[in-house]
Amino acid sequence: KAGVTQTPRYLIKTRGQQVTLSCSPISGHRSVSWYQQTPGQGLQFLFEYFSETQRNKGNFPGRFSGRQFSNSRSEMNVSTLELGDSALYLCASSLVPGPQETQYFGPGTRLLVL
Amino acid sequence: AQSVTQLGSHVSVSEGALVLLRCNYSSSVPPYLFWYVQYPNQGLQLLLKYTSAATLVKGINGFEAEFKKSETSFHLTKPSAHMSDAAEYFCAVNSGGSNYKLTFGKGTLLTVNP
């Protein structure tokens, strides 16, 4: 079974631009979560989607948004990019939502904001 | 609120030696606990998880962890380190509730010396 896939793997943008990252979960998984990983802040939860609805949201500004499609694929968008948005963005999927569920991670999209 | 503390941002061991990576958690309710490993330029891979079924949890690649409620700890061990174990290890907690999320520790970089 194929794992979680994320596209693109690498991205370079300039301040003020917007970016859209894509995530395809493991087949049959219906819950998708997004995380930001930086050297300073570590791994931080962005949001979780299930059945095309955002279930939980982390402590990030409104510039960070996401959505989920009927096939469980998810996208996240960051508008008005700032230098501090440079990070590895990780997507994770699980069969269903729940604190006991194992989340399977993709390889990430590395975003560099210049 | 939940949190995770990983003692030691960098641990160095010799090949064949015991690996011990420390994790302490804070949670107001019985938690679900996870250990993930991250190799360079890759996403996170689940090593093992605790879901209250047994206090000693065995994972992949010879790793195991013991849940100690009285010490609020979930340390990761492996009897004999292998060069391929060199990676960054993350402990994570999910306490459930209406706004549950996976909270990660800052990570421990494991170096294995020949």
Coordinates of C-alpha atoms in Angstrom, one line a residue, chain B residues 33-35 47-60 62-67 74-77:
Chain B
L33 CA 2.0 8.1 24.0
F34 CA 4.0 7.6 20.8
W35 CA 7.7 7.4 19.8
L47 CA 8.4 3.2 16.4
L48 CA 5.7 2.3 19.0
K49 CA 2.7 3.6 20.9
Y50 CA 1.1 3.2 24.3
T51 CA -2.6 2.9 24.5
S52 CA -3.0 1.5 28.0
A53 CA -3.1 -2.2 27.0
A54 CA 0.3 -3.0 28.5
T55 CA 2.9 -0.8 30.2
L56 CA 5.8 -2.4 28.3
V57 CA 5.4 -1.7 24.6
K58 CA 7.5 -3.4 22.0
G59 CA 8.1 -1.6 18.7
I60 CA 10.0 -2.0 15.5
G62 CA 14.2 -3.8 18.5
F63 CA 13.0 -0.7 20.4
E64 CA 10.7 -0.8 23.4
A65 CA 9.3 1.7 25.9
E66 CA 7.9 1.4 29.4
F67 CA 5.0 3.5 30.6
F74 CA 7.8 6.8 28.7
H75 CA 11.6 6.2 28.0
L76 CA 12.7 4.5 24.9
T77 CA 15.3 1.8 25.0

